[in-house]
PDB file of C-alpha atoms and ligand atoms in Angstrom:
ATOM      1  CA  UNK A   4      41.190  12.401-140.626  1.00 75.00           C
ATOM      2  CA  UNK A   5      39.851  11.845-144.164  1.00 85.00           C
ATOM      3  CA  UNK A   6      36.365  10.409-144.269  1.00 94.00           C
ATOM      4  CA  UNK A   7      35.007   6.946-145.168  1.00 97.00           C
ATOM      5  CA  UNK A   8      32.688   6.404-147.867  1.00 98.00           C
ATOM      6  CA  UNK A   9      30.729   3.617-148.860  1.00 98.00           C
ATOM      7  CA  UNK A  10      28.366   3.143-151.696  1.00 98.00           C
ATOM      8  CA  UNK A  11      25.509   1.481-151.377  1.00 98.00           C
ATOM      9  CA  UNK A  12      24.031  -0.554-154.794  1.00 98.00           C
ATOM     10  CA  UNK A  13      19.869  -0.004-154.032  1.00 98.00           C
ATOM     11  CA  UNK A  14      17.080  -0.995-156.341  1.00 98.00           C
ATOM     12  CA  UNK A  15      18.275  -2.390-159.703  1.00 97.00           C
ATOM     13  CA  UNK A  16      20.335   0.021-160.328  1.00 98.00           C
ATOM     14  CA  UNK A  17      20.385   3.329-158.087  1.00 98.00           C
ATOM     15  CA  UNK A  18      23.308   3.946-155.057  1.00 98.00           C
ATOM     16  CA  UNK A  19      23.038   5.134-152.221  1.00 98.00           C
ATOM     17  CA  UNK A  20      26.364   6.452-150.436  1.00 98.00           C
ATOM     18  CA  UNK A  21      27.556   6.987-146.759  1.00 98.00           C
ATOM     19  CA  UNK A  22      30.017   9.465-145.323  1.00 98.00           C
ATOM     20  CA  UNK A  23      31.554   8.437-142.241  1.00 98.00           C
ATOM     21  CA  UNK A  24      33.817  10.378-139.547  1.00 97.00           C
ATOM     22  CA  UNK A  25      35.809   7.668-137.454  1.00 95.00           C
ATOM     23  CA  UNK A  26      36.886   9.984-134.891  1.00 95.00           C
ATOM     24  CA  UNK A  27      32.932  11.777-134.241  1.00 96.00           C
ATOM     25  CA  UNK A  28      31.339   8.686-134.706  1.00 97.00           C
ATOM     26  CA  UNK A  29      28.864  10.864-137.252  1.00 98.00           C
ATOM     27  CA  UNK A  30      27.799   9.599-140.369  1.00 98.00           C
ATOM     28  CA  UNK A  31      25.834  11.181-143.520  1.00 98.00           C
ATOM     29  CA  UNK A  32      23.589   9.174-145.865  1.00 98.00           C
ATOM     30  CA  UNK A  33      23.236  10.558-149.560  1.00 99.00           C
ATOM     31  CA  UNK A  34      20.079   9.436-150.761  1.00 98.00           C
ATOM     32  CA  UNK A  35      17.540   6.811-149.951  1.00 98.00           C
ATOM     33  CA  UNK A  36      16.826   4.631-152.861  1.00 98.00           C
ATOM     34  CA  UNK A  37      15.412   2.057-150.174  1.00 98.00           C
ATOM     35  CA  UNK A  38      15.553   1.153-146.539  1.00 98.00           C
ATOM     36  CA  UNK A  39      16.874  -2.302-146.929  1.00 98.00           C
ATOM     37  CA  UNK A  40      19.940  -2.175-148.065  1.00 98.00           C
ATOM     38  CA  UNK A  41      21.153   0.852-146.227  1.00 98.00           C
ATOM     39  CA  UNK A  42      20.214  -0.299-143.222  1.00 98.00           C
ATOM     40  CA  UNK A  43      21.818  -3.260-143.355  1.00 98.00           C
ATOM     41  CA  UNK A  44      25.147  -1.010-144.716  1.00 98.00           C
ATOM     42  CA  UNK A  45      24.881   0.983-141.252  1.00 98.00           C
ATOM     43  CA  UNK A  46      24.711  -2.162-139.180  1.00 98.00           C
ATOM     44  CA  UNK A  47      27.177  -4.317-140.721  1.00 98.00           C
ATOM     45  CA  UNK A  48      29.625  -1.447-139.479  1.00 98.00           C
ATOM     46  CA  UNK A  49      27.802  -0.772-136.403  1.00 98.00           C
ATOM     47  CA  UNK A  50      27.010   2.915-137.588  1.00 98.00           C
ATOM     48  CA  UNK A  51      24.089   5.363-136.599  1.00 97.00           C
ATOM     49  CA  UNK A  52      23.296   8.281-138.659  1.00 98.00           C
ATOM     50  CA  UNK A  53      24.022  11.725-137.895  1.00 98.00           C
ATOM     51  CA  UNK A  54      22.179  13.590-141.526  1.00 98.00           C
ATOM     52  CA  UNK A  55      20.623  12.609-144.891  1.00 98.00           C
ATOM     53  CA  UNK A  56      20.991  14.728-147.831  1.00 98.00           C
ATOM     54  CA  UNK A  57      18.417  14.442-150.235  1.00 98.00           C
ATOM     55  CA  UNK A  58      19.754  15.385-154.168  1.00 98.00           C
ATOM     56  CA  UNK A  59      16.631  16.075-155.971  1.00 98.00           C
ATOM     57  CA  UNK A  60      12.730  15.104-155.009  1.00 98.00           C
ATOM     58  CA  UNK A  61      12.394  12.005-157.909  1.00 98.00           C
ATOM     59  CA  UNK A  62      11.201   8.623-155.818  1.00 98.00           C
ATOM     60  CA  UNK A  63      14.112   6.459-156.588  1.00 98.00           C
ATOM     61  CA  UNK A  64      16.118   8.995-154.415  1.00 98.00           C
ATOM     62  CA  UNK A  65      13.802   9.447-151.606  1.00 98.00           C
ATOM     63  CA  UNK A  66      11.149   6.923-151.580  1.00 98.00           C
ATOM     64  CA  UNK A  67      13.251   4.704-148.627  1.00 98.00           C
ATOM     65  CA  UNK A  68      13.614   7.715-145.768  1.00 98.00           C
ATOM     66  CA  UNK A  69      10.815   7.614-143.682  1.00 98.00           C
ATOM     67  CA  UNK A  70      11.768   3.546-143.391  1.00 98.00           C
ATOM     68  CA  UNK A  71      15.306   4.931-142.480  1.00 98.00           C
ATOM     69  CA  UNK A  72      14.272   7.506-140.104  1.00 98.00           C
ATOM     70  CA  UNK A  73      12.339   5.007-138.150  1.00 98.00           C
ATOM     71  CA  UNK A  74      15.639   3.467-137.442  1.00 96.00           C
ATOM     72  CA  UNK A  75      17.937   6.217-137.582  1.00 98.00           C
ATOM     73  CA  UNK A  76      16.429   9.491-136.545  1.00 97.00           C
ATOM     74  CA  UNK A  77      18.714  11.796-138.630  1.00 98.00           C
ATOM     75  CA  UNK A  78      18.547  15.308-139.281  1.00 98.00           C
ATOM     76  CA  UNK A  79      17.271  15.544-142.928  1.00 98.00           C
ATOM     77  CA  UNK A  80      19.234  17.996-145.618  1.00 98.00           C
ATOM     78  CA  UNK A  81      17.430  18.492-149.037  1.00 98.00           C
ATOM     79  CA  UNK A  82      17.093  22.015-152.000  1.00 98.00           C
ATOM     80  CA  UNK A  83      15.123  24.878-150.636  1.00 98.00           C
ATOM     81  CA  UNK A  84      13.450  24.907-154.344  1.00 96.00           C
ATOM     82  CA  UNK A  85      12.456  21.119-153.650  1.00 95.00           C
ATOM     83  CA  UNK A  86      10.783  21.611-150.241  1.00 97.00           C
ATOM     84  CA  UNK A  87       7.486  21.528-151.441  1.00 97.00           C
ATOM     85  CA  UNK A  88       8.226  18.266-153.120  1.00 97.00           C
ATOM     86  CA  UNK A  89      10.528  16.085-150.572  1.00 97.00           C
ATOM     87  CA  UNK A  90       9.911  14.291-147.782  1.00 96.00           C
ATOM     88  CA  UNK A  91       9.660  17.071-143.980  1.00 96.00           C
ATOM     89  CA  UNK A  92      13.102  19.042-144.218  1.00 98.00           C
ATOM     90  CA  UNK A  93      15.136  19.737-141.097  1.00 98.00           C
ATOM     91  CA  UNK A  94      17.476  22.150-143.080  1.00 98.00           C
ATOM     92  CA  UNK A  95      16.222  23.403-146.678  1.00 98.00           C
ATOM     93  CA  UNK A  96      19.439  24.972-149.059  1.00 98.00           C
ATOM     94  CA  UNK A  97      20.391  27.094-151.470  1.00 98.00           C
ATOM     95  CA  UNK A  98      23.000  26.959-154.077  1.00 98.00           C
ATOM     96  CA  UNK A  99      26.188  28.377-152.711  1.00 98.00           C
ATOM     97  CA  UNK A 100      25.134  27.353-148.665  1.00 98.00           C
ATOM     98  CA  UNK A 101      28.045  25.739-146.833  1.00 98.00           C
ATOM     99  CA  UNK A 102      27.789  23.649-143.549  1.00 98.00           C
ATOM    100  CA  UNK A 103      29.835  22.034-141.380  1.00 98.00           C
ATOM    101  CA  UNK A 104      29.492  18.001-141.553  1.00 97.00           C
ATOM    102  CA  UNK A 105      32.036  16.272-138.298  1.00 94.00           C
ATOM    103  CA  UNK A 106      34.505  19.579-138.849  1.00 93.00           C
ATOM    104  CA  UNK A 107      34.599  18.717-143.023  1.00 97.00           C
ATOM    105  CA  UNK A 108      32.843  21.940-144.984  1.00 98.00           C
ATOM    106  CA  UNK A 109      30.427  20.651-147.030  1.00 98.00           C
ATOM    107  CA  UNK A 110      29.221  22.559-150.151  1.00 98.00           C
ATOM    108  CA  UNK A 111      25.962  23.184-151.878  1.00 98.00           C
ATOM    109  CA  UNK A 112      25.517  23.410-155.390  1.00 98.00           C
ATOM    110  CA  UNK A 113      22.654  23.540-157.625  1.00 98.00           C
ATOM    111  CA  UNK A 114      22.775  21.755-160.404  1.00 98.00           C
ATOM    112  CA  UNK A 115      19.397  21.898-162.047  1.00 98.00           C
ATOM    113  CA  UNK A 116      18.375  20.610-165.716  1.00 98.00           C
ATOM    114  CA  UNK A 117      17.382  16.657-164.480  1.00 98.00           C
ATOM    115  CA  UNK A 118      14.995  19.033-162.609  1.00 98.00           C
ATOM    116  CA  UNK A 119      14.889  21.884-161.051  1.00 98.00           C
ATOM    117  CA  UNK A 120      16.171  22.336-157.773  1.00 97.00           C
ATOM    118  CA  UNK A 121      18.143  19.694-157.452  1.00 98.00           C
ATOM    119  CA  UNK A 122      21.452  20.034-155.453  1.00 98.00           C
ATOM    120  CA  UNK A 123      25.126  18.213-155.467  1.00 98.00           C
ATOM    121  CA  UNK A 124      27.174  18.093-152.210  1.00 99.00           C
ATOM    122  CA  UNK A 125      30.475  18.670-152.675  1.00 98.00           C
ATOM    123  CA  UNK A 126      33.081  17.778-149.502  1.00 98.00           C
ATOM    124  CA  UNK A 127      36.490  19.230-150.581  1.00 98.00           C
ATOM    125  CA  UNK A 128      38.118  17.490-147.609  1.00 97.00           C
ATOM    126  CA  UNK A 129      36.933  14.130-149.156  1.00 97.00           C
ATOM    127  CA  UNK A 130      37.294  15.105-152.989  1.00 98.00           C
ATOM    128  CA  UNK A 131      34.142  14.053-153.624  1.00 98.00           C
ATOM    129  CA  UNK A 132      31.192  15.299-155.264  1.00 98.00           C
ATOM    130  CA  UNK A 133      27.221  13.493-154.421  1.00 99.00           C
ATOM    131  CA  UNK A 134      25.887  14.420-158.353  1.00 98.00           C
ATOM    132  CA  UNK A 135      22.757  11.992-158.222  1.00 98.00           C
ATOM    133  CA  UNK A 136      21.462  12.192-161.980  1.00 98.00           C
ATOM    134  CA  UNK A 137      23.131  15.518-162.739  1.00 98.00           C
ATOM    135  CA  UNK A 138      27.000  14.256-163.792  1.00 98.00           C
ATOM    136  CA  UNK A 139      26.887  10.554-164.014  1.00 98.00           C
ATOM    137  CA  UNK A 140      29.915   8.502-164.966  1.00 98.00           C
ATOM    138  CA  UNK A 141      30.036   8.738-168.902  1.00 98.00           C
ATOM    139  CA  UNK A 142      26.635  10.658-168.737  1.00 98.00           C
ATOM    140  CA  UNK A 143      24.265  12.711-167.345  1.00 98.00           C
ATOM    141  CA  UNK A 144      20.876  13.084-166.289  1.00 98.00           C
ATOM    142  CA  UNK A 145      17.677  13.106-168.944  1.00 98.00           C
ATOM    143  CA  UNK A 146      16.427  16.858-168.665  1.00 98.00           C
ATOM    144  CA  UNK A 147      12.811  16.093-167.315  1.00 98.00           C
ATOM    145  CA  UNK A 148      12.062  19.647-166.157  1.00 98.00           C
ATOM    146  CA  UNK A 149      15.132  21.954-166.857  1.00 98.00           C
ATOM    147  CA  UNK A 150      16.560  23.198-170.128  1.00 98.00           C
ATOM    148  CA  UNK A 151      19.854  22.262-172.629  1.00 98.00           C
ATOM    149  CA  UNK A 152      21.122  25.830-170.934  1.00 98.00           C
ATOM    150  CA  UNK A 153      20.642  24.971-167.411  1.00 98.00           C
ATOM    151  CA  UNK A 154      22.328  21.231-167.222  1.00 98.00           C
ATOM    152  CA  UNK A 155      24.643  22.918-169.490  1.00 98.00           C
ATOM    153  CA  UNK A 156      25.485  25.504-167.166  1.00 98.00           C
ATOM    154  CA  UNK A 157      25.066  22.981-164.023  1.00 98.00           C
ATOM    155  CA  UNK A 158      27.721  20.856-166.031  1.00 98.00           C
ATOM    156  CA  UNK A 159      30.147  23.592-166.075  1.00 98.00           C
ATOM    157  CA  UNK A 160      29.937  24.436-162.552  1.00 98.00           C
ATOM    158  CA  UNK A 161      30.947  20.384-161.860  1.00 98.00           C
ATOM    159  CA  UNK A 162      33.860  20.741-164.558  1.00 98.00           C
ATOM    160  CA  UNK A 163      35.375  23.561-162.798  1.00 98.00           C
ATOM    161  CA  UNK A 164      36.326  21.359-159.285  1.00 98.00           C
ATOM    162  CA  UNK A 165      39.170  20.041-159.283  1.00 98.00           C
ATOM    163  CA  UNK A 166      40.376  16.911-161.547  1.00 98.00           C
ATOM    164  CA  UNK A 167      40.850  14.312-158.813  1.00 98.00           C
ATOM    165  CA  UNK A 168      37.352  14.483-157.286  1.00 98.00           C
ATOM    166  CA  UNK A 169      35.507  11.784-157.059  1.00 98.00           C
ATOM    167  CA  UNK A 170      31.964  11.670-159.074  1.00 98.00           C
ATOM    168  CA  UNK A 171      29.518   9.985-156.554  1.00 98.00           C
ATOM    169  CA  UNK A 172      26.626   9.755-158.936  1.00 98.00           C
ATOM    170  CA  UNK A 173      23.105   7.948-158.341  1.00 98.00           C
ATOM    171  CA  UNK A 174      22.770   5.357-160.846  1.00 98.00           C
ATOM    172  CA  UNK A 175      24.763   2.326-162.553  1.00 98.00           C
ATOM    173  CA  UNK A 176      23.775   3.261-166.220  1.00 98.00           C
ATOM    174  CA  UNK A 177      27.399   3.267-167.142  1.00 98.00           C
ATOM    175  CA  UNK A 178      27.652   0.086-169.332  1.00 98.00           C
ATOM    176  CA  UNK A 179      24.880   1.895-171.807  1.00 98.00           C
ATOM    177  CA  UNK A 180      26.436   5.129-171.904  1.00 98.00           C
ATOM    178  CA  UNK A 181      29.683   4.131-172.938  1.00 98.00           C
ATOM    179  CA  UNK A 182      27.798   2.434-175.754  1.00 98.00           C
ATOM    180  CA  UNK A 183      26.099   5.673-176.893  1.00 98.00           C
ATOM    181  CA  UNK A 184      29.436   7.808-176.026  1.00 98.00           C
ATOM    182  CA  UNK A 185      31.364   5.644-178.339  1.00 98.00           C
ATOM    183  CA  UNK A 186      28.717   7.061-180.996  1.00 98.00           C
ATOM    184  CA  UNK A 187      29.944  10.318-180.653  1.00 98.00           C
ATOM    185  CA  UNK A 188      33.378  10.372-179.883  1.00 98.00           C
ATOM    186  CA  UNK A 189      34.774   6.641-181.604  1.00 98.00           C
ATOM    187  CA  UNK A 190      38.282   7.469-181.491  1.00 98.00           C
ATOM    188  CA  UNK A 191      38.802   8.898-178.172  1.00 98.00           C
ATOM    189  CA  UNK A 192      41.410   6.691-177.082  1.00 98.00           C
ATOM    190  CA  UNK A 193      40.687   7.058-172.907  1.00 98.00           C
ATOM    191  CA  UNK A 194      37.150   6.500-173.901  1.00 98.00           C
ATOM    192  CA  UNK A 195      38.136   3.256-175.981  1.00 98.00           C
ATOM    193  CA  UNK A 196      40.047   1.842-172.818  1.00 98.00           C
ATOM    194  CA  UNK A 197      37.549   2.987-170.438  1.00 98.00           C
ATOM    195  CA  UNK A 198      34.766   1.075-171.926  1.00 98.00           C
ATOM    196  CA  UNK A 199      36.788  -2.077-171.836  1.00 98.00           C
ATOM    197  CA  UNK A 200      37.241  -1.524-167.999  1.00 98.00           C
ATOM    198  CA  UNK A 201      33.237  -0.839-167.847  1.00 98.00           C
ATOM    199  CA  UNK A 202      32.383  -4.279-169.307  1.00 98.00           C
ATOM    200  CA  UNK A 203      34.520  -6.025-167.305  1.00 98.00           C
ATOM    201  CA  UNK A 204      34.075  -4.530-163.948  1.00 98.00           C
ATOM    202  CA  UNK A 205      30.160  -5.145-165.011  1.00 97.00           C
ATOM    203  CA  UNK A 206      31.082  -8.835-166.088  1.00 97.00           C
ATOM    204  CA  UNK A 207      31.812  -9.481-162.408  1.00 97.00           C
ATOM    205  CA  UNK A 208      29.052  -7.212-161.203  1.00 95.00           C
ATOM    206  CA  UNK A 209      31.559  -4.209-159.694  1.00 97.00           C
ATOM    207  CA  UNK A 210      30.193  -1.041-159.124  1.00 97.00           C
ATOM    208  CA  UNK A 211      31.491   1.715-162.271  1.00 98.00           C
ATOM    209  CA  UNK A 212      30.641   4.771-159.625  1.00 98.00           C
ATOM    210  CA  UNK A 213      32.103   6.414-158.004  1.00 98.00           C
ATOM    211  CA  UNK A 214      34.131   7.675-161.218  1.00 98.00           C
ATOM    212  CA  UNK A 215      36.870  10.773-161.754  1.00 98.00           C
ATOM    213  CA  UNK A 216      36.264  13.874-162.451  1.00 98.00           C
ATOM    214  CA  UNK A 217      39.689  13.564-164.734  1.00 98.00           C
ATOM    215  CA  UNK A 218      38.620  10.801-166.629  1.00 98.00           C
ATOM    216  CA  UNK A 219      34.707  12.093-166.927  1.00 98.00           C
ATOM    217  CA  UNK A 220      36.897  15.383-168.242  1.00 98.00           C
ATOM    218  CA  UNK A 221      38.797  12.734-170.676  1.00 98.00           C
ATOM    219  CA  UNK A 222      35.888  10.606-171.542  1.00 98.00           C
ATOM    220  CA  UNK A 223      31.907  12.285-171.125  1.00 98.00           C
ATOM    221  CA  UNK A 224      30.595  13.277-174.186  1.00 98.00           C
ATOM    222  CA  UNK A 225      28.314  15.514-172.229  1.00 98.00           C
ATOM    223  CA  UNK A 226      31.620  17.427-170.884  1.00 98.00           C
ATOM    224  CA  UNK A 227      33.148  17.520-174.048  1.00 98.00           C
ATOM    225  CA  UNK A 228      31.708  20.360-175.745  1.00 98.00           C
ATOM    226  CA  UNK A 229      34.600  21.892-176.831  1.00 98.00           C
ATOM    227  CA  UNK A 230      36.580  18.628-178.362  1.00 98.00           C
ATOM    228  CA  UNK A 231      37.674  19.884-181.675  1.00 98.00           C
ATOM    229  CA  UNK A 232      36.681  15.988-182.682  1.00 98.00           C
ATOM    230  CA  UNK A 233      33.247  15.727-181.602  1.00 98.00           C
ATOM    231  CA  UNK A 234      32.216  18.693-183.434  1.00 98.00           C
ATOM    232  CA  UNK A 235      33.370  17.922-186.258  1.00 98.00           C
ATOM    233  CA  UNK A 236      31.891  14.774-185.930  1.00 98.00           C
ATOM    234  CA  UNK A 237      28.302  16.148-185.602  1.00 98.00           C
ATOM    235  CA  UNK A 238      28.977  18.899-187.976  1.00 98.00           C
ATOM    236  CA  UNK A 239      28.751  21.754-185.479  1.00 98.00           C
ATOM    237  CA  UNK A 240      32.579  23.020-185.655  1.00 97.00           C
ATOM    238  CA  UNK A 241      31.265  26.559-185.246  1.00 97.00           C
ATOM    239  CA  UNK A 242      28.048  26.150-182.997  1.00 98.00           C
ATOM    240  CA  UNK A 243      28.335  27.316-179.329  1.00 98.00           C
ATOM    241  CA  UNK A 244      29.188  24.723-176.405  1.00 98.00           C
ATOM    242  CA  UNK A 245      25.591  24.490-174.760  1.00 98.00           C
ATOM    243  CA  UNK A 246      23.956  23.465-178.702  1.00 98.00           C
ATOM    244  CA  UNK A 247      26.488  20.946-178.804  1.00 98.00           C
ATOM    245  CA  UNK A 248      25.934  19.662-175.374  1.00 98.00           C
ATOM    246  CA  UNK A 249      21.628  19.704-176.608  1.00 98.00           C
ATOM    247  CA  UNK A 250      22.365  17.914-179.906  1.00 98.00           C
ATOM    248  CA  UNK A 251      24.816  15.314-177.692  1.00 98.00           C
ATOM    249  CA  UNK A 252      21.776  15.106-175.357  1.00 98.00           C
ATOM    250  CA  UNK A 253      19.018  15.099-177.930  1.00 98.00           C
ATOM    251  CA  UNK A 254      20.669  12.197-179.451  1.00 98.00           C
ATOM    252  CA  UNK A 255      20.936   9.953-176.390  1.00 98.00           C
ATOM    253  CA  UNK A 256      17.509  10.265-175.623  1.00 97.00           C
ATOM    254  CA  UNK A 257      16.963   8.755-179.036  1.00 97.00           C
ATOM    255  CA  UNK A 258      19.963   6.429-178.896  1.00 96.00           C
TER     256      UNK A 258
HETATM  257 ZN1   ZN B  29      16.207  11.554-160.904  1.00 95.47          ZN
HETATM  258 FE1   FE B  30      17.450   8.773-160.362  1.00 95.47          FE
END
């Protein structure tokens, strides 16, 4: 049996997503922008929860648990390298850990650059991937406390699963980056008709995430090191992958 999930539109513009197993009953909940709306998520379906896995210790991604737990006393999942930074741990990992969610392996990843220590869940059994603000859809996370190198490398990692995963990422910022990505790669033609789909589904207030691996592959400047295009766009033809990805990043942080 293939799991549910749901996403969850929190804050302005943060989501939240659950994993649900009809046949245990058990359901997961992938970071806690805020109570409310999650709440209301897991009663509208009549739903308790079974875990929470925390991506990375930043308030927009925690800041509603102990509201949640009240409610729903779930076992809490969250980065070993966070610990001392998150909200009280049942189960603290480290890249590479697998567990067992309702008979679906889950895997841990760490994807650090946003910051360090934070973690992706990947569920092969779903094809999906929980990125929070490491891959976003047409972007990626600023690099508040890790290095060009490290969300580089953490990139790399995500671009090796397999094409038709699905990119459950943490924020709706898509409608802006396919403004800035058009900057850098104009004549992409999947990137051309992907931005038309992002201003409409936006027009009528649909959520852009979760995304495609494939079509992040096809269309994210920040995976697109190696397009022949972009580099010689920026004037980098010969540079190595990781200082394009750095000048791509160093010029949406500016954009
Ligand atoms: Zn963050
Ligand atoms: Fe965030």
């Amino acid at each position: 049996m293939p799991v549910e999930i749901v996403t969850i539109p929190c804050l302005s513009d943060n989501y939240a997503f659950l994993v649900h197993d009809d046949q245990s009953g058990q359901t997961a909940l992938i970071d806690v922008p805020e109570a409310r709306p999650i709440l209301k998520a897991l009663q509208d379906r009549g739903w308790s929860l079974s875990e929470v896995w925390i991506t990375h210790h930043h308030a927009d991604h925690v800041q509603g648990l102990a509201d949640v737990l009240k409610t729903h006393p779930a076992k809490v999942r969250g980065s070993q390298t966070d610990a001392h930074r998150l909200p009280d741990l049942d189960i603290a990992h480290q890249d590479g850990d697998r567990f067992t969610f309702s008979d679906h392996e889950v895997q841990v990843m760490d994807v650090s650059g946003h910051t360090i220590g934070h973690i992706c869940y990947y569920v092969p059994s779903a094809k999906a991937v929980f990125t929070a603000d490491s891959l976003m859809a047409l972007g990626c996370g600023r690099l508040f406390e890790g290095t060009a190198e490290q969300m580089w490398r953490s990139l790399s990692k995500l671009a090796k699963l397999p094409p038709d995963t699905n990119v459950c990422s943490g924020h709706e910022y898509t409608a802006a980056n396919a403004k800035f990505a058009l900057t850098i790669d104009p004549d992409n033609p999947e990137l051309i008709s992907r931005s038309k789909e992002i201003s409409a589904a936006r027009a009528s207030d649909t959520p852009t995430v979760p995304s495609s691996l494939a079509l992040e592959l096809a269309t994210n400047p920040f995976l697109r090191a190696s397009s022949p295009e972009i580099r010689a766009r920026l004037n980098m033809e010969e540079a190595p992958d990781v200082d394009i990805f750095a000048e791509i990043r160093a010029r949406k942080d500016a954009f």
